[in-house]
CSV table of C-alpha atoms and ligand atoms in Angstrom, one decimal:
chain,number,residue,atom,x,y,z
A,208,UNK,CA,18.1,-4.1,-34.2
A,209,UNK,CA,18.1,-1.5,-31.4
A,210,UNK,CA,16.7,-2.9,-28.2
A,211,UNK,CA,13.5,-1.0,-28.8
A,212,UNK,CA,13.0,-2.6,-31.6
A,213,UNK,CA,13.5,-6.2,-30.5
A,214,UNK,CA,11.1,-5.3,-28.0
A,215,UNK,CA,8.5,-4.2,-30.3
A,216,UNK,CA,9.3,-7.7,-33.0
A,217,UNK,CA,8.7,-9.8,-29.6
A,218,UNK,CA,5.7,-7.9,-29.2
A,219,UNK,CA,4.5,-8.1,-32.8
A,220,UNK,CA,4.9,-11.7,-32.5
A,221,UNK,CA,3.2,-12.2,-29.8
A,222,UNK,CA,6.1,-13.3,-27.5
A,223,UNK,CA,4.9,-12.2,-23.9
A,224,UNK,CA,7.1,-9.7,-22.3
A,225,UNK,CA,8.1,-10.9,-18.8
A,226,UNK,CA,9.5,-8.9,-15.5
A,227,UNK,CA,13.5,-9.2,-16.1
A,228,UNK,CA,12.8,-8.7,-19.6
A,229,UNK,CA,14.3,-5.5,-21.5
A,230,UNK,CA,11.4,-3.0,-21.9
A,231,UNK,CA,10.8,0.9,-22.6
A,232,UNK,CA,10.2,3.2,-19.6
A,233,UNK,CA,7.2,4.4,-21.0
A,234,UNK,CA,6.1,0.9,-21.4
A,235,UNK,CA,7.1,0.0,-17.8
A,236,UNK,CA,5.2,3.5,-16.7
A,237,UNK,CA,2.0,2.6,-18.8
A,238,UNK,CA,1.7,-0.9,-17.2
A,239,UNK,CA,2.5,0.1,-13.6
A,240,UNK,CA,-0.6,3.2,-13.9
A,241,UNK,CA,-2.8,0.8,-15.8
A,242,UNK,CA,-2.6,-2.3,-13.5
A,243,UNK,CA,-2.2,-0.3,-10.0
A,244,UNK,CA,-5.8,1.7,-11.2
A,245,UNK,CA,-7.3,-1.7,-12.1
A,246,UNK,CA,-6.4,-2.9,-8.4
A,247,UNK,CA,-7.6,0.5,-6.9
A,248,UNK,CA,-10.8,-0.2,-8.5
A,249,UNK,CA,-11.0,-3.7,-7.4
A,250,UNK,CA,-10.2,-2.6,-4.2
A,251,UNK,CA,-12.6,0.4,-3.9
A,252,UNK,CA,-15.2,-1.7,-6.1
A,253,UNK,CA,-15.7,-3.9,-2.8
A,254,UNK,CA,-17.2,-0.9,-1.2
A,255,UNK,CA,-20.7,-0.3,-3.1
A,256,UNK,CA,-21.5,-3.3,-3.0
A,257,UNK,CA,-20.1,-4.6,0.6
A,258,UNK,CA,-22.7,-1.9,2.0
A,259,UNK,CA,-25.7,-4.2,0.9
A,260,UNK,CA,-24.4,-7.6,2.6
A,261,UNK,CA,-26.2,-7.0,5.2
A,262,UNK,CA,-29.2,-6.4,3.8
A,263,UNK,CA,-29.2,-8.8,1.2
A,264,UNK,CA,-32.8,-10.1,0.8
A,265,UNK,CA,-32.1,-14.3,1.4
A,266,UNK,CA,-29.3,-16.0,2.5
A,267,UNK,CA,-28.7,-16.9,-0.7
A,268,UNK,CA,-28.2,-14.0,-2.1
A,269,UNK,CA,-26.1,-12.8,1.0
A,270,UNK,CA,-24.1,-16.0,0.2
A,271,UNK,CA,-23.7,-14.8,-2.9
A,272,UNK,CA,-23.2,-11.3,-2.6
A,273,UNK,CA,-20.0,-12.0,0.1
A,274,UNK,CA,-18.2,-14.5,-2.3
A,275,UNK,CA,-18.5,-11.5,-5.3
A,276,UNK,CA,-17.0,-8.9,-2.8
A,277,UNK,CA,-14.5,-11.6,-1.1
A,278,UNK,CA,-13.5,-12.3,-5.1
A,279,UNK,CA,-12.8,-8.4,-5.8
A,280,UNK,CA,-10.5,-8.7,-3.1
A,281,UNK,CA,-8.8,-11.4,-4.4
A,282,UNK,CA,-8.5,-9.9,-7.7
A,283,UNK,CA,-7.0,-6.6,-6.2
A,284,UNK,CA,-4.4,-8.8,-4.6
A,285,UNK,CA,-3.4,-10.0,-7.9
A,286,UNK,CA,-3.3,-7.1,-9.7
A,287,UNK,CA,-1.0,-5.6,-7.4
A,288,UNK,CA,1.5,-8.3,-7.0
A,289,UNK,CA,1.5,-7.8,-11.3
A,290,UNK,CA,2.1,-4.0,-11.0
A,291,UNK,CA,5.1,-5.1,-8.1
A,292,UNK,CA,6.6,-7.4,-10.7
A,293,UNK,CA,7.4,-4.0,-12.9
A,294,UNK,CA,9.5,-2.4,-9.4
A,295,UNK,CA,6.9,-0.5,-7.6
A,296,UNK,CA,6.4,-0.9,-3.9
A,297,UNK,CA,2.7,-2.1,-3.1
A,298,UNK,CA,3.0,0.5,-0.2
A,299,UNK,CA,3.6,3.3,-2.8
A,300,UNK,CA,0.3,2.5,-4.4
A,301,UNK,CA,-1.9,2.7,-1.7
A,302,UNK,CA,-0.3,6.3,-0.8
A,303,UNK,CA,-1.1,7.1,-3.7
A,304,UNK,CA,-5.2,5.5,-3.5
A,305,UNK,CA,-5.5,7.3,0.2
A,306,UNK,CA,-4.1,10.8,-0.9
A,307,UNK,CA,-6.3,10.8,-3.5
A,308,UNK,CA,-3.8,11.3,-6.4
A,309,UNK,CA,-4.1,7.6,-7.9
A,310,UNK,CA,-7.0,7.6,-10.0
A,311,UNK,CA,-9.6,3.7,-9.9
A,312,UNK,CA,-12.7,3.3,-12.2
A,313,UNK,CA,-15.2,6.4,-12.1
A,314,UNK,CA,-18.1,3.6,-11.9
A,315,UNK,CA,-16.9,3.3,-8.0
A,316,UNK,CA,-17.8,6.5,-7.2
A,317,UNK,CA,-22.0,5.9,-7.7
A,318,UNK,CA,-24.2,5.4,-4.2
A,319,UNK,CA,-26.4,1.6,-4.0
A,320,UNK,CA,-29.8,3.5,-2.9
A,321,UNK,CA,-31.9,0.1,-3.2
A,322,UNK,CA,-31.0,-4.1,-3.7
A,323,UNK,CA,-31.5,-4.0,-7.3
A,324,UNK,CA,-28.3,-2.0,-7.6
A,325,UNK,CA,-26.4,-4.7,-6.6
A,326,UNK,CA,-28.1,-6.7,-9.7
A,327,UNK,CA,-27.4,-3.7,-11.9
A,328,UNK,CA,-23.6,-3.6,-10.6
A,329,UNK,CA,-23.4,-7.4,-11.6
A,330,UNK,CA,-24.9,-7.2,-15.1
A,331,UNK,CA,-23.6,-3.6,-15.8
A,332,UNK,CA,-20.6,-3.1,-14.4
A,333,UNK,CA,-19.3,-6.3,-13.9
A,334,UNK,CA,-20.6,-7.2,-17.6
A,335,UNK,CA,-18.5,-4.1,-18.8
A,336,UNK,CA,-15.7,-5.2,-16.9
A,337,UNK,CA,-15.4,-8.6,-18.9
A,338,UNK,CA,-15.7,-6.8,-22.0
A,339,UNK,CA,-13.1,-4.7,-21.2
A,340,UNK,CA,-10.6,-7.5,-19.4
A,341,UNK,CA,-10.9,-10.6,-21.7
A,342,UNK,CA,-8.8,-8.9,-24.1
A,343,UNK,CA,-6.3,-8.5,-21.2
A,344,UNK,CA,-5.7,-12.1,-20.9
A,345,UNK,CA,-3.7,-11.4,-24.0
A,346,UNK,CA,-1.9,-8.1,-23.0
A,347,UNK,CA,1.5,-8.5,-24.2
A,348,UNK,CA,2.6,-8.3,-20.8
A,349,UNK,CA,3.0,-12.1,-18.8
A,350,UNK,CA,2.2,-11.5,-15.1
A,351,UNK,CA,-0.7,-9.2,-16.5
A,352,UNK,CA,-2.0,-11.3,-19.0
A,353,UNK,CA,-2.1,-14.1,-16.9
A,354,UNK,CA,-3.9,-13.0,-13.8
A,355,UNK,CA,-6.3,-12.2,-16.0
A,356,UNK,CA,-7.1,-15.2,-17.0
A,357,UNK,CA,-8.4,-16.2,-13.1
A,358,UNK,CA,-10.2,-12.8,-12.6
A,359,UNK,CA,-12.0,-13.2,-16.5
A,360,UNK,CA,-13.3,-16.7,-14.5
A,361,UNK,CA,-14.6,-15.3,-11.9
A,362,UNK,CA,-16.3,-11.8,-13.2
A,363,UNK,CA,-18.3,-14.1,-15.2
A,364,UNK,CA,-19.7,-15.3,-12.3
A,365,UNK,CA,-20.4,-12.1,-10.6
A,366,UNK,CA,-22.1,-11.1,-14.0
A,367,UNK,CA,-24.7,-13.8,-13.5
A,368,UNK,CA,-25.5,-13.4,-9.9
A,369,UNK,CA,-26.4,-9.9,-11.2
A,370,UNK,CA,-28.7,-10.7,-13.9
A,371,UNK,CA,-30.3,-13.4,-11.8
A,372,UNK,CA,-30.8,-10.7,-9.0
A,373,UNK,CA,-32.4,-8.3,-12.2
A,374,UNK,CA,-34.7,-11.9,-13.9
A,375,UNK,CA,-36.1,-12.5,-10.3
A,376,UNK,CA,-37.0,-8.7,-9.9
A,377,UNK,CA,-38.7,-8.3,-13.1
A,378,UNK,CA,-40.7,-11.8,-12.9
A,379,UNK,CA,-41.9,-9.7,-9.1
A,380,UNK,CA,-44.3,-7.3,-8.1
A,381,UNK,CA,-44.9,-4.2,-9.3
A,382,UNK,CA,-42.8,-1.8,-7.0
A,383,UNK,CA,-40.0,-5.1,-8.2
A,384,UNK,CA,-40.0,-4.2,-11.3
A,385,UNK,CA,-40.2,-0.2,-10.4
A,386,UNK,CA,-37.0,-1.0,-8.7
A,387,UNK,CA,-35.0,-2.5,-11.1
A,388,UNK,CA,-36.0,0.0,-14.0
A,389,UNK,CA,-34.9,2.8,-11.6
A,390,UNK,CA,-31.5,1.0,-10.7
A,391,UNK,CA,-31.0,0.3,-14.6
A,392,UNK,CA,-32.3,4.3,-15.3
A,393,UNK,CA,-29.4,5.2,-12.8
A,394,UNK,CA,-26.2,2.8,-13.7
A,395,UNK,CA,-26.6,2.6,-17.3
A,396,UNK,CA,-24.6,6.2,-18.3
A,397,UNK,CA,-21.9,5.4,-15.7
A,398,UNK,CA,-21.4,1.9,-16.8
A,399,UNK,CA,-20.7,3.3,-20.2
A,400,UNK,CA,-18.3,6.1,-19.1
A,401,UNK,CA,-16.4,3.5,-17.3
A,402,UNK,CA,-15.0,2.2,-20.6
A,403,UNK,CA,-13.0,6.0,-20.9
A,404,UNK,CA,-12.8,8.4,-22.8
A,405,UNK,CA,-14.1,8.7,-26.7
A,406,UNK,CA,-11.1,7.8,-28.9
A,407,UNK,CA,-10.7,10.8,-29.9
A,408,UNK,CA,-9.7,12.0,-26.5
A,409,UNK,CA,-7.9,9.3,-25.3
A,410,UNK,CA,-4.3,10.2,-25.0
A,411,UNK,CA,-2.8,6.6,-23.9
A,412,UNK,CA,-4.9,4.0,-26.5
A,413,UNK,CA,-2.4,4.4,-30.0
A,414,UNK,CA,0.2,3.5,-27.8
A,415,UNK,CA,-1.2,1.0,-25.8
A,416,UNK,CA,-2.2,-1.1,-28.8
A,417,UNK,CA,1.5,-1.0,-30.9
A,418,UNK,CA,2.4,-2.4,-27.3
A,419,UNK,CA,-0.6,-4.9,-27.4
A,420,UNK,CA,-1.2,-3.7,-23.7
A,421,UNK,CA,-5.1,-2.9,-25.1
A,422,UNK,CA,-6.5,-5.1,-28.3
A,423,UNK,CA,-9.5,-3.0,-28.8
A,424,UNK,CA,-9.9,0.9,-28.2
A,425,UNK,CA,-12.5,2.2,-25.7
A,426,UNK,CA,-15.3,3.0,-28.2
A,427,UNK,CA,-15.2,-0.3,-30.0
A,428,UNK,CA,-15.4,-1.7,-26.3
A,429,UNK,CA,-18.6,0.4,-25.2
A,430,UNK,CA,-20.1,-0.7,-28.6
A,431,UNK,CA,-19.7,-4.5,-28.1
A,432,UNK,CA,-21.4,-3.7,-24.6
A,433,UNK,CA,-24.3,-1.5,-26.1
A,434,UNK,CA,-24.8,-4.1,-28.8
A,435,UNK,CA,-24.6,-7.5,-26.1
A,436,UNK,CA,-26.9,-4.9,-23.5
A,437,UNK,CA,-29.8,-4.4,-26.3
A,438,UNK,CA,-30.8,-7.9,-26.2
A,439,UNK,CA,-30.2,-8.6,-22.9
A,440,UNK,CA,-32.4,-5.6,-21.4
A,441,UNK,CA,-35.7,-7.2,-23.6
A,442,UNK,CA,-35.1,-10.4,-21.3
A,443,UNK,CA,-35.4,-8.2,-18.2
A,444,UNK,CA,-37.8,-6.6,-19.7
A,445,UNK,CA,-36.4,-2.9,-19.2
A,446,UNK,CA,-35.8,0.1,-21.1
A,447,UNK,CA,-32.3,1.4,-21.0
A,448,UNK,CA,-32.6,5.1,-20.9
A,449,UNK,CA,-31.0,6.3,-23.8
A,450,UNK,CA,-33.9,7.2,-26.7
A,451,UNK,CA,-31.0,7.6,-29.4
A,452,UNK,CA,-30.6,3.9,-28.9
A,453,UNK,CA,-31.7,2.2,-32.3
A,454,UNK,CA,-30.3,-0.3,-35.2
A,455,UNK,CA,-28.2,0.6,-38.0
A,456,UNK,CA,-28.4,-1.7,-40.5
A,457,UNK,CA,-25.3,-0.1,-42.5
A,458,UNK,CA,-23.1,-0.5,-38.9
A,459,UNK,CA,-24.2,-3.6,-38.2
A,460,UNK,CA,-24.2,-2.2,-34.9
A,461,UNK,CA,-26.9,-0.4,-32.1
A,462,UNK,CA,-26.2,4.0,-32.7
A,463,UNK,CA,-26.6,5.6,-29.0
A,464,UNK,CA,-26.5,9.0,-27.5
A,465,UNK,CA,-24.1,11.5,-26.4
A,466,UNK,CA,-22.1,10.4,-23.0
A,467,UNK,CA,-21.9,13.2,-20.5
A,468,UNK,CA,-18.2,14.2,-21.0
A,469,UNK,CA,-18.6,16.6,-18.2
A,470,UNK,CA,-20.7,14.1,-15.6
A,471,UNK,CA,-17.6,11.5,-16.6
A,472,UNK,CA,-14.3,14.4,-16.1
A,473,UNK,CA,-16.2,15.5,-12.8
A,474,UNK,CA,-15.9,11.9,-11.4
A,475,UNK,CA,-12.6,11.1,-12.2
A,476,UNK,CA,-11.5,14.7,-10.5
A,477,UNK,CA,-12.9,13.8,-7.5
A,478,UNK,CA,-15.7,15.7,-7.3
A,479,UNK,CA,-18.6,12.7,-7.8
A,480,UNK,CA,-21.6,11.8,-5.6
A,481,UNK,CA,-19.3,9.5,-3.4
A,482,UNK,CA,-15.6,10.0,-4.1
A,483,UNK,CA,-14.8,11.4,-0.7
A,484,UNK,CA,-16.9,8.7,1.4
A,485,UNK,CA,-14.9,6.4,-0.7
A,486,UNK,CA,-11.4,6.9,0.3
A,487,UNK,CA,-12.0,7.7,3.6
A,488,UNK,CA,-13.6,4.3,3.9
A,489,UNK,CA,-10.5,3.1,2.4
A,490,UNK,CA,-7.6,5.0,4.7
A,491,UNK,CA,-10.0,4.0,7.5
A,492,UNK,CA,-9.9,0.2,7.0
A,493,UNK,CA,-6.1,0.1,6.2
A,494,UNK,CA,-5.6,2.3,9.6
A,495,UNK,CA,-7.8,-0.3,11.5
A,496,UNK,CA,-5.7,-3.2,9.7
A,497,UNK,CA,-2.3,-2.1,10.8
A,498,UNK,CA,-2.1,-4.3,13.5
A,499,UNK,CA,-3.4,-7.6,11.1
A,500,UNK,CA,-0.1,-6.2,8.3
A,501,UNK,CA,2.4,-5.7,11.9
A,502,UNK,CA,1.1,-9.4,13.6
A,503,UNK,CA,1.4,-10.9,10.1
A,504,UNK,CA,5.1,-9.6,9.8
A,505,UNK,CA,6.0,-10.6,13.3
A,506,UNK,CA,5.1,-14.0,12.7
A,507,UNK,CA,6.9,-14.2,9.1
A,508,UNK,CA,10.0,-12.8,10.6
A,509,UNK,CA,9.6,-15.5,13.8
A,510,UNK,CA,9.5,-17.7,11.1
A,511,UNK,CA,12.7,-17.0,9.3
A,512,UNK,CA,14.7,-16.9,12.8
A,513,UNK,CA,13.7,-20.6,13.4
A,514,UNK,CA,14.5,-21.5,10.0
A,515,UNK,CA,18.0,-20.2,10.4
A,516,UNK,CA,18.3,-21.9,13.7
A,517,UNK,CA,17.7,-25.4,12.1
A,518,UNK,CA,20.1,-24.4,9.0
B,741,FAQ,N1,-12.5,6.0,-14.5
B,741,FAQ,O1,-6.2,7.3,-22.5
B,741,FAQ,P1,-7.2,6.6,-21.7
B,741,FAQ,C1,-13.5,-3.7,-12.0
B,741,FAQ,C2,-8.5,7.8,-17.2
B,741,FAQ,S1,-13.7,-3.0,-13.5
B,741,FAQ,C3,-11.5,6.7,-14.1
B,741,FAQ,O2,-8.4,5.9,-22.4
B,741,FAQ,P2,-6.2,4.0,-20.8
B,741,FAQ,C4,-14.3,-5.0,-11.7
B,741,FAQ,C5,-7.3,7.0,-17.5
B,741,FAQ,O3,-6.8,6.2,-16.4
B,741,FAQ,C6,-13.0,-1.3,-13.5
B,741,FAQ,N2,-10.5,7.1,-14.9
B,741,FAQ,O4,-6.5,5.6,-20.7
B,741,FAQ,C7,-15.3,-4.8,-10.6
B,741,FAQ,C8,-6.3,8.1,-18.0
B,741,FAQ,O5,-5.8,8.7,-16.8
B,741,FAQ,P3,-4.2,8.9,-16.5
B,741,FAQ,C9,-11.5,-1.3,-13.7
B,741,FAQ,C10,-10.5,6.7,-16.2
B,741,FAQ,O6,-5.5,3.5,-19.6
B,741,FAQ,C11,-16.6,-4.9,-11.0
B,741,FAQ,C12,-7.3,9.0,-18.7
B,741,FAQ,O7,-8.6,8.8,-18.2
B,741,FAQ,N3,-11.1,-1.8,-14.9
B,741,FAQ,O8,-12.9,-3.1,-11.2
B,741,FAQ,C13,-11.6,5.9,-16.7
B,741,FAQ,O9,-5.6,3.7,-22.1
B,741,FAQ,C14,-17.6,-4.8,-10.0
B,741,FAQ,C15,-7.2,8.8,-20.2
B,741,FAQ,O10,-7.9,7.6,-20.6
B,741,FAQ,C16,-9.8,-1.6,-15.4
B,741,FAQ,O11,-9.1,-0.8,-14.8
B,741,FAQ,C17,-12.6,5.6,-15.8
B,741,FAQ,N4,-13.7,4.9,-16.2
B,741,FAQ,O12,-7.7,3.4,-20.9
B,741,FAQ,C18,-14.9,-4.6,-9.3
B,741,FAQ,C19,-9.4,-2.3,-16.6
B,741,FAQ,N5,-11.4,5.7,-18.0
B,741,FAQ,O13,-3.7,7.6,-16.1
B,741,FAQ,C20,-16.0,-4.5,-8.3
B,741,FAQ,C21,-8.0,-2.0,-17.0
B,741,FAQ,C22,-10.2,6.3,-18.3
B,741,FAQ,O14,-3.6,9.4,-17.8
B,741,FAQ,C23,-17.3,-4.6,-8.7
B,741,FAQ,N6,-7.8,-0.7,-17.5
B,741,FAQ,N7,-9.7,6.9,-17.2
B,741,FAQ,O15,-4.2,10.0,-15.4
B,741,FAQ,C24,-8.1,-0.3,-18.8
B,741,FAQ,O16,-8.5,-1.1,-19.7
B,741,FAQ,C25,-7.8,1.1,-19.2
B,741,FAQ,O17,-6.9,1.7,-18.3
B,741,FAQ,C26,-9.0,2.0,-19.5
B,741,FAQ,C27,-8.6,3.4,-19.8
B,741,FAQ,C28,-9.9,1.4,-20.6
B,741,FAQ,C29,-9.9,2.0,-18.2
């Protein structure tokens, strides 16, 4: 056996790949793309939501609200010490994030116009997020896999703050329950997009799963989300605005209607309603965090002198 192939019989028996581990280039490159855009987009993802903290209705929910955005953090953090365990710089990645060539989730790139947004973000997006990352506790590679397992943990959490935030709107008044059918009128598409593209036009899944990297391809994702959303939206009482949605018996499964391709491509080329605002957010916290990075270096290297002075 060919080191390739080794690799691949580890994989097929589900032997997790780790760092020092022999592995294809293309597998290397897959990973470091795929894990530095899930930290971009944990990263970025902070910044919809982070907008309403101050404006969060109770102190409750503000409570709330900062422990979700303090967890995307935290994930972000993660993530990139994964994609650093395949030899990438972290510094490398966020070039890439403030020059605008890396790519994060589309979803990111959507304005919160009222609260109920940041209930829709929580049942929508964070609810397609753990359909899309419990089957990355078992990614085939360790460091992956296994942070994971912590950020699974906690987007389940997020994903109930949300839907609380949607119950207690649609048990409100009537301009509550105005709001949160506009919010659900205006995330709904986006959260679907954010799964990628059809399978048809996705170039990386084939590969992806002989390398177990992805267990299910992005349409068989988005269904398990329509199918979980269906029954969820009659609790909320809301219509999710797609009229194709409807039962088919023969499936087992909800049909639905045409994504908008174009909307999708558009965001991911930049050219969405917030992309700019975004990364200029971003270059302009890490510029004003320089001197936290430079102090925390300082004292790290003050550190090691003293340590070699005792040795
Ligand atoms: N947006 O061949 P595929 C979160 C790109 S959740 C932008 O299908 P792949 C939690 C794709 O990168 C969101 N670009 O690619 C949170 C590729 O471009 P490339 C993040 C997209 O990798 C919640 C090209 O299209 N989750 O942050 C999108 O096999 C609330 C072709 O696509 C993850 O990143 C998109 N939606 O499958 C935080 C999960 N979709 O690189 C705050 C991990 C596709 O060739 C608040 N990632 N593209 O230039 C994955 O599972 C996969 O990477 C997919 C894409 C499924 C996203």
């Amino acid at each position: 056996m060919n080191l390739e192939e080794k690799f691949q019989s580890k994989v097929d028996q589900e032997i997790k790949i780790e760092p020092k581990d022999w592995m294809p280039d293309a597998y290397r490159k897959t990973l470091i793309r795929q894990i530095s855009q899930h930290a971009h987009s944990e990263i970025v993802g902070m910044l919809p939501e982070g907008n309403w903290i101050t404006r969060a209705p109770s102190l409750r929910r503000k409570v709330g609200l900062i422990a979700k955005v303090q967890d995307e953090a935290g994930h972000g953090l993660y993530l990139y010490a994964a994609a650093e365990t395949l030899g990438v710089e972290r510094n490398t990645l966020f070039e890439q994030l403030h020059d605008g060539s890396a790519k994060y989730s589309s979803i990111f790139n959507y304005p919160t116009l009222s609260w109920a947004d940041i209930g829709s973000i929580g049942w929508l997006v964070d609810g397609a997020a753990i359909m899309n990352q419990v089957p990355l506790c078992r990614c085939s590679f360790g460091p992956y896999a296994r942070a994971m397992v912590r950020v699974c943990k906690e987007e389940s959490f997020h994903q109930r703050q949300g839907f609380e935030i949607l119950l207690a709107l649609s048990k409100g008044t009537e301009a509550q329950k105005a709001m949160l059918q506009e919010s659900v009128n205006r995330w709904w598409w986006p959260s679907m997009m954010m799964f990628g593209p059809s399978d048809a036009d996705s170039p990386h899944t084939a590969r992806s799963m002989k390398w177990k990297i992805k267990r299910f391809t992005n349409d068989e994702l988005r269904q398990k989300f329509v199918d979980v959303c269906y029954e969820q939206a009659k609790v909320l009482n809301v219509t999710l605005p797609d009229p194709d949605i409807k039962w088919n018996e023969e499936r087992g499964h909800f049909d639905y209607g045409e994504i908008n391709w174009d909307e999708f491509w558009d965001v991911v080329k930049g050219n969405g309603p917030c992309n700019k605002q975004r990364i200029a957010t971003r270059v302009k916290a890490h510029e004003e965090g320089a001197w936290v990075r430079e102090a925390a270096m300082a004292y790290a290297e003050k550190q090691e002198q003293r340590k070699n002075k005792v040795a």
